[in-house]
Coordinates of C-alpha atoms in Angstrom, one line a residue:
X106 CA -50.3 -2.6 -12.3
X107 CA -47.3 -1.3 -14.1
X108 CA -49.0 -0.7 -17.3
X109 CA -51.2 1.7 -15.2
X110 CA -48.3 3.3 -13.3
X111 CA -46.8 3.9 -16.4
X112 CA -49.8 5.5 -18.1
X113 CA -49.7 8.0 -15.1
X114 CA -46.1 9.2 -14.9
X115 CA -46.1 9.0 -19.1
X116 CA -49.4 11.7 -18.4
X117 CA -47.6 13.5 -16.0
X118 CA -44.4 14.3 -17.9
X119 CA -46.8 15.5 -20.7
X120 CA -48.3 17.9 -18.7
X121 CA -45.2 19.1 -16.9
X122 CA -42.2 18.3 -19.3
X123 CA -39.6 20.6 -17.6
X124 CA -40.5 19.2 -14.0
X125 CA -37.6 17.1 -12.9
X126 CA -39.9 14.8 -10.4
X127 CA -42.0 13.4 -13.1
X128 CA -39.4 11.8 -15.2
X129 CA -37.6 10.7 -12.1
X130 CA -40.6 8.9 -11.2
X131 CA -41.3 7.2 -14.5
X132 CA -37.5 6.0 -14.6
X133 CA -38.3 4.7 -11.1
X134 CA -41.4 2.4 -13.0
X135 CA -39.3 1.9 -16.1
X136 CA -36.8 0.2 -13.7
X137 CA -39.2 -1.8 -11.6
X138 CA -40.2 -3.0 -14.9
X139 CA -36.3 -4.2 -15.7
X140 CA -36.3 -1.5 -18.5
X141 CA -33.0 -0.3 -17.4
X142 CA -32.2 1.6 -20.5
X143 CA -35.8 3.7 -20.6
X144 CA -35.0 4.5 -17.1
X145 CA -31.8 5.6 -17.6
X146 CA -33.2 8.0 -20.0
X147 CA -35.7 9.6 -17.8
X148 CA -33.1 9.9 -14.8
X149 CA -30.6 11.7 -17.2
X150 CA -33.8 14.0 -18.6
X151 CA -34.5 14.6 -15.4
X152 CA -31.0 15.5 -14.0
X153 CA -30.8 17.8 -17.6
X154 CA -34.1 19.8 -15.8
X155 CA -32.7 19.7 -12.2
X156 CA -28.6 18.7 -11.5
X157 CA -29.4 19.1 -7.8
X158 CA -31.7 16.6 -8.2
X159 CA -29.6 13.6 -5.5
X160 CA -32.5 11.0 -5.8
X161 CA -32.0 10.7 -9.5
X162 CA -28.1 11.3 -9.5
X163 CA -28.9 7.7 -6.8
X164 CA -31.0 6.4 -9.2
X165 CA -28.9 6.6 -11.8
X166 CA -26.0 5.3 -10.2
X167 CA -28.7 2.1 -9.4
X168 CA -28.9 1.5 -13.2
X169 CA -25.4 1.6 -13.5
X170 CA -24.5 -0.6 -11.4
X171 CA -27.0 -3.1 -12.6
X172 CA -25.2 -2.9 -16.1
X173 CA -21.9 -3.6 -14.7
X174 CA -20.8 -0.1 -15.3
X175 CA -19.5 0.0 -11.6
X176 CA -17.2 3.5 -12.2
X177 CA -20.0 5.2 -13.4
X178 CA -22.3 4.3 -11.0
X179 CA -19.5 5.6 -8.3
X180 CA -19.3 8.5 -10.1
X181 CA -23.2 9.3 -9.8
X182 CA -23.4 7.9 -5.7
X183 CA -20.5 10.5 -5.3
X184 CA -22.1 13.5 -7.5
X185 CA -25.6 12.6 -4.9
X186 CA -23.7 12.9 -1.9
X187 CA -21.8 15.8 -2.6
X188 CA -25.7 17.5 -2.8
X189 CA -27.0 15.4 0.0
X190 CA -23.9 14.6 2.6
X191 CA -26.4 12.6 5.0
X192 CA -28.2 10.4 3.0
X193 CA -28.6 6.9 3.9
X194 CA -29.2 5.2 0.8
X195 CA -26.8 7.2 -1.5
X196 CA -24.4 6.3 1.4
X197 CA -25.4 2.2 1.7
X198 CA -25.0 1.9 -1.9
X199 CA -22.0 3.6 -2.6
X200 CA -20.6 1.0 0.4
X201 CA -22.0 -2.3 -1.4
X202 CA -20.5 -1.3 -4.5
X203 CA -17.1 -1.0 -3.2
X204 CA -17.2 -3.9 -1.2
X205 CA -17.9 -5.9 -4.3
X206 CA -15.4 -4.3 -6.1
X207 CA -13.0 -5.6 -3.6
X208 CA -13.0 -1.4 -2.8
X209 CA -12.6 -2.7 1.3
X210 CA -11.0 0.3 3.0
X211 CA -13.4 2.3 1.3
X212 CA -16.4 0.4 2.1
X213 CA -15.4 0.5 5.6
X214 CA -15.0 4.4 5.9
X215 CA -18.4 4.6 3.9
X216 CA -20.3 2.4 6.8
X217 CA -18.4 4.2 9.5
X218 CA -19.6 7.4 7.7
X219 CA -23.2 5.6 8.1
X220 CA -23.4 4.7 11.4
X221 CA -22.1 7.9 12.9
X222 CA -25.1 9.5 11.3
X223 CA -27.4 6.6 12.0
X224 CA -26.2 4.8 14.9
X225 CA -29.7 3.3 15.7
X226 CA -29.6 1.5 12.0
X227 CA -28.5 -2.1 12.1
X228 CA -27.6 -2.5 8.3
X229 CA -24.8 -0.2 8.9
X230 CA -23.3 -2.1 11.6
X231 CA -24.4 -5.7 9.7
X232 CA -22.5 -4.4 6.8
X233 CA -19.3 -3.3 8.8
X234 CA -19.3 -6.5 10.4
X235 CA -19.9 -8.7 7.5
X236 CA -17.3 -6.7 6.2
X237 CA -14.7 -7.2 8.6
X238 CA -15.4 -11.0 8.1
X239 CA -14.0 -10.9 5.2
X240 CA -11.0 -9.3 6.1
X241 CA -10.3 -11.4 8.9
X242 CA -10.9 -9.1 11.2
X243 CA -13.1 -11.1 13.2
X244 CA -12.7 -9.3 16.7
X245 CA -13.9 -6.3 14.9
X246 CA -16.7 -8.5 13.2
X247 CA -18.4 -10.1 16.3
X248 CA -18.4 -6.6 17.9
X249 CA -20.4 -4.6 15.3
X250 CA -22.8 -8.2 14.5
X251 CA -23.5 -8.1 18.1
X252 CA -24.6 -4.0 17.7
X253 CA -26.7 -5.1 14.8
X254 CA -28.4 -8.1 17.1
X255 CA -29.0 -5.6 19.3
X256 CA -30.5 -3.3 17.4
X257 CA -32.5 -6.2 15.3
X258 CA -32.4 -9.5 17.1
X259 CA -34.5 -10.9 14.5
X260 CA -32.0 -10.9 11.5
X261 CA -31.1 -13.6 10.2
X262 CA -28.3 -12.5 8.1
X263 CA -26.5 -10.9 11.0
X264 CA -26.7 -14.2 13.3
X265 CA -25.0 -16.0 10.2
X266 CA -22.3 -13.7 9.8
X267 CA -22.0 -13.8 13.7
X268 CA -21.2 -17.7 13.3
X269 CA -19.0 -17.7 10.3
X270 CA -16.7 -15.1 12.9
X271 CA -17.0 -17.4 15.9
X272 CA -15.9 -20.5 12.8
X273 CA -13.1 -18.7 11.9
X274 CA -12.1 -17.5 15.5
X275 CA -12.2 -21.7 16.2
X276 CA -15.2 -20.9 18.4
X277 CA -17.6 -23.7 17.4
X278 CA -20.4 -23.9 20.1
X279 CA -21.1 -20.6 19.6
X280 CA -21.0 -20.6 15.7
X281 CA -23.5 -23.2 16.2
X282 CA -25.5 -21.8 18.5
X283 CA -25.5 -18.6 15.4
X284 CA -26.3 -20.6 12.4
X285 CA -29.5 -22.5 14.6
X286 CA -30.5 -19.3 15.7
X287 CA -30.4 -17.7 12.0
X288 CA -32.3 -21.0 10.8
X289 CA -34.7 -20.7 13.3
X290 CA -35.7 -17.5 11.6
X291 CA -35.1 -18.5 8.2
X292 CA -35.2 -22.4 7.9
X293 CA -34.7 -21.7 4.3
X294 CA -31.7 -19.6 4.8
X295 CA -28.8 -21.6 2.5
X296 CA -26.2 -19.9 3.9
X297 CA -26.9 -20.8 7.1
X298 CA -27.3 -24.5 6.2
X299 CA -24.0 -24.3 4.8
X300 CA -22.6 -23.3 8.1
X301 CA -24.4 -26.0 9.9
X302 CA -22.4 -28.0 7.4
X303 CA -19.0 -27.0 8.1
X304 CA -19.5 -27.6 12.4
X305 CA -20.5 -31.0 11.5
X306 CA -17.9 -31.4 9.1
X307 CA -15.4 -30.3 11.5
X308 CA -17.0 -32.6 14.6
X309 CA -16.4 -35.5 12.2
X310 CA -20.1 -36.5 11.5
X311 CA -20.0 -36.4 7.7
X312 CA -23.7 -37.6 6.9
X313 CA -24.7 -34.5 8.6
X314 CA -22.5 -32.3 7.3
X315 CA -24.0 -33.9 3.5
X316 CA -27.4 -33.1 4.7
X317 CA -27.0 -29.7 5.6
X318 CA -24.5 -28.9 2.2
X319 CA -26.7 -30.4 0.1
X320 CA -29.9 -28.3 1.7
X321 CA -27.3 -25.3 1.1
X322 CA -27.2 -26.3 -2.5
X323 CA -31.2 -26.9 -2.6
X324 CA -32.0 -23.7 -1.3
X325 CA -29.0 -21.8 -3.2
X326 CA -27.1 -21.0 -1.2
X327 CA -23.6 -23.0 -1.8
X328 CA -20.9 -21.4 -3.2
X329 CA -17.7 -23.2 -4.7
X330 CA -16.5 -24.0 -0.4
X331 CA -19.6 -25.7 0.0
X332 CA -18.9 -27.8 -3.1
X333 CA -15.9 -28.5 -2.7
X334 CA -16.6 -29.9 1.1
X335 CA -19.0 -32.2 0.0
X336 CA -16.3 -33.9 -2.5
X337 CA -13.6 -33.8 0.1
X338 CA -16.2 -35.9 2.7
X339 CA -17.4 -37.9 -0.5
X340 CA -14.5 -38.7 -1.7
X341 CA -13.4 -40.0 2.1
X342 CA -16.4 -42.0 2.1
X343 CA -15.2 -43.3 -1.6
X344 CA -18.1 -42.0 -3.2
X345 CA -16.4 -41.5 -6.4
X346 CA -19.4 -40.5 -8.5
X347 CA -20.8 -38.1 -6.1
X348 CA -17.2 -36.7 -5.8
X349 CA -16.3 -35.7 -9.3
X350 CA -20.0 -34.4 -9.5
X351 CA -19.0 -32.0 -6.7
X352 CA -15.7 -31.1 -8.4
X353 CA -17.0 -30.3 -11.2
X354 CA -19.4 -27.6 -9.8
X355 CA -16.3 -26.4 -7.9
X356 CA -14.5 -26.4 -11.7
X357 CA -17.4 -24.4 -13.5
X358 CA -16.7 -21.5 -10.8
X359 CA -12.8 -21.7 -11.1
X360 CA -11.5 -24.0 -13.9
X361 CA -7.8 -23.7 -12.7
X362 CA -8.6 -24.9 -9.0
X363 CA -5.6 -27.5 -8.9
X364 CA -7.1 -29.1 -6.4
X365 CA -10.7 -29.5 -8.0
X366 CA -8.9 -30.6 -10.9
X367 CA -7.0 -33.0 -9.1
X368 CA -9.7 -34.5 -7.4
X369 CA -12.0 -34.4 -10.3
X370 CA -9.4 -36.5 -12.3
X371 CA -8.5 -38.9 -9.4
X372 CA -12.2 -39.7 -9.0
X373 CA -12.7 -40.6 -12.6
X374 CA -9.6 -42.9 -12.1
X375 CA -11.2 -44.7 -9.1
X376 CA -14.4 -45.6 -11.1
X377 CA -12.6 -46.9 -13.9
X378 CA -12.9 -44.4 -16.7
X379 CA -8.8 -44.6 -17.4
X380 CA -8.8 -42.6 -21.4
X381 CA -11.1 -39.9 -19.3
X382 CA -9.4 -39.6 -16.2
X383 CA -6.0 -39.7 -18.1
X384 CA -7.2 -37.0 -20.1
X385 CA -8.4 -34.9 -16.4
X386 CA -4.8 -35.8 -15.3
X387 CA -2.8 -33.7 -18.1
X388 CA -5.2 -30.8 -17.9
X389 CA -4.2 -30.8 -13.9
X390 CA -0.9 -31.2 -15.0
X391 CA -1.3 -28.1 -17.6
X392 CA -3.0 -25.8 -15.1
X393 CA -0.4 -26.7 -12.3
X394 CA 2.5 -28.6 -12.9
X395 CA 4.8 -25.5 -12.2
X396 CA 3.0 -24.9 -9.1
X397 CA 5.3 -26.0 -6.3
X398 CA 2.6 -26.3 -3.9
X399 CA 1.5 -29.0 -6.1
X400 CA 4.8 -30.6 -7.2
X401 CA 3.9 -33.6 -4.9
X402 CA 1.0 -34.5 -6.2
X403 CA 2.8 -33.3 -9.8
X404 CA 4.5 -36.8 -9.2
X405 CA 2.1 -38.7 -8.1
X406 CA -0.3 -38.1 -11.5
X407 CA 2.7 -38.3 -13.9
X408 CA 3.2 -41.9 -12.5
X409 CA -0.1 -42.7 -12.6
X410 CA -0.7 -41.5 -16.4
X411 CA 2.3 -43.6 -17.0
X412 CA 1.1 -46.8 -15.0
X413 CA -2.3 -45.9 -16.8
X414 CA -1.2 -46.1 -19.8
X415 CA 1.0 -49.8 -19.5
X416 CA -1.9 -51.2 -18.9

């Protein structure tokens, strides 16, 4: 399939080298085809032929951002929407990348900037709110989550984000009620099994809550919170193996999380393994012994190395 697409476009900009919509489209097929450098070339051969030219100036800034090279893919977003001020997609993208760049008053004004010129598309609002989740702004959340339900009842990503706002805002019923409904639509949504996870975690009923974590982590969709609930509820349940397991993924995400490193080292004490959990203790106590939100539990493994050691 691609080999053919490619054939065509490769014919085309043969035949009309000095067209800018040819090589475009070949960087489009070069990209499809994870040949991010071939496609950069065409885009920027293109763009030579035709600077107003905002689809490639977009596409471009696509390839950049796929090779980490997130200032010059800002660069290129900004260049396409300084020729086209009402694009969607120029304007969607140039929102993600700022949100991931931590960029958040900027990613909100770019979404804003979306939804006043497409107030009948739901990403916009799903983005705001998802945004605003993340800035604690949960009000703010719920209200644009609910615009995107309205618009798109069916998404599954938007009733998610909907119950991580009602979690946060203490709200549980109805956070439940928003991770069932996203799993009803996506029973493979990970995300959403991790949510599941925290309301039972929080209503006390731990095997459930190691059910649905453990889907989460199945199905992807566990990051290092999700870990590191299932070693706090394993390690209350003394399941000291199954703890430092889950500690451990928490670690290879953030080796200086004190508390990982606490808990990974405590758990390799309670199953015996003294030289390695001794060991576990003095890297916690290298990472944070001058943290004085740790200086209680400082104590605590000093004495214990000590005691370890005695015997």
């Amino acid at each position: 399939m691609w080999k053919d697409a490619i054939l065509l476009w490769q014919n085309t900009v043969r035949k009309s080298p000095f067209k800018a919509r040819p090589h475009n489209n070949l960087g489009k097929v070069y990209k499809e085809m994870d040949l991010l450098n071939d496609a950069m070339t065409e885009y920027k051969t293109a763009l030579s032929i035709d600077p107003t030219y905002y689809i490639a100036h977009n596409n471009l800034g696509v390839i950049y951002k796929e090779k980490g090279l997130f200032e010059q893919a800002i660069t290129a977003y900004k260049i396409a929407l300084s020729i086209k001020p009402d694009s969607y997609d120029v304007h969607n993208n140039l929102g993600v990348i700022y949100k991931e760049k931590g960029m958040l008053d900027e990613a909100e004004r770019i979404y804003r900037q979306l939804i006043k010129l497409y107030p009948s598309n739901y990403v916009a609002f799903l983005n705001l709110g998802e945004l605003y989740v993340g800035k604690g702004l949960l009000g703010e959340a719920v209200k644009n989550l609910k615009m995107a339900l309205n618009l798109n009842p069916k998404n599954s990503v938007a009733h998610y984000n909907l119950g991580q706002a009602y979690f946060r805002m203490e709200r549980l019923e109805e956070a439940e009620k928003a991770f069932t409904t996203a799993l009803k639509l996506d029973p493979r949504y990970g995300f959403a099994h991790t949510g599941m996870g925290q309301i039972y975690m929080q209503k006390g009923f731990a095997d459930e809550a190691i059910s649905e974590f453990r889907k989460a982590v199945e199905l992807g969709g566990a990051d290092s919170a999700t870990h590191y609930n299932l070693a706090v509820i394993y390690t209350k349940k003394e399941f000291w193996d199954e703890a430092v397991r889950e500690y451990r993924a928490v670690l290879q995400k953030d080796p200086e999380d004190c508390e990982a490193l606490y808990g990974e080292a405590n758990g390799l004490d309670k199953t015996g393994k003294k030289d390695e959990a001794i060991k576990h203790y003095q890297g916690f106590l290298e990472t944070c012994g001058k943290n004085t939100q740790y200086s209680a539990i400082v104590n605590v493994v000093t004495a214990r190395i000590e005691e370890i050691k005695k015997h």
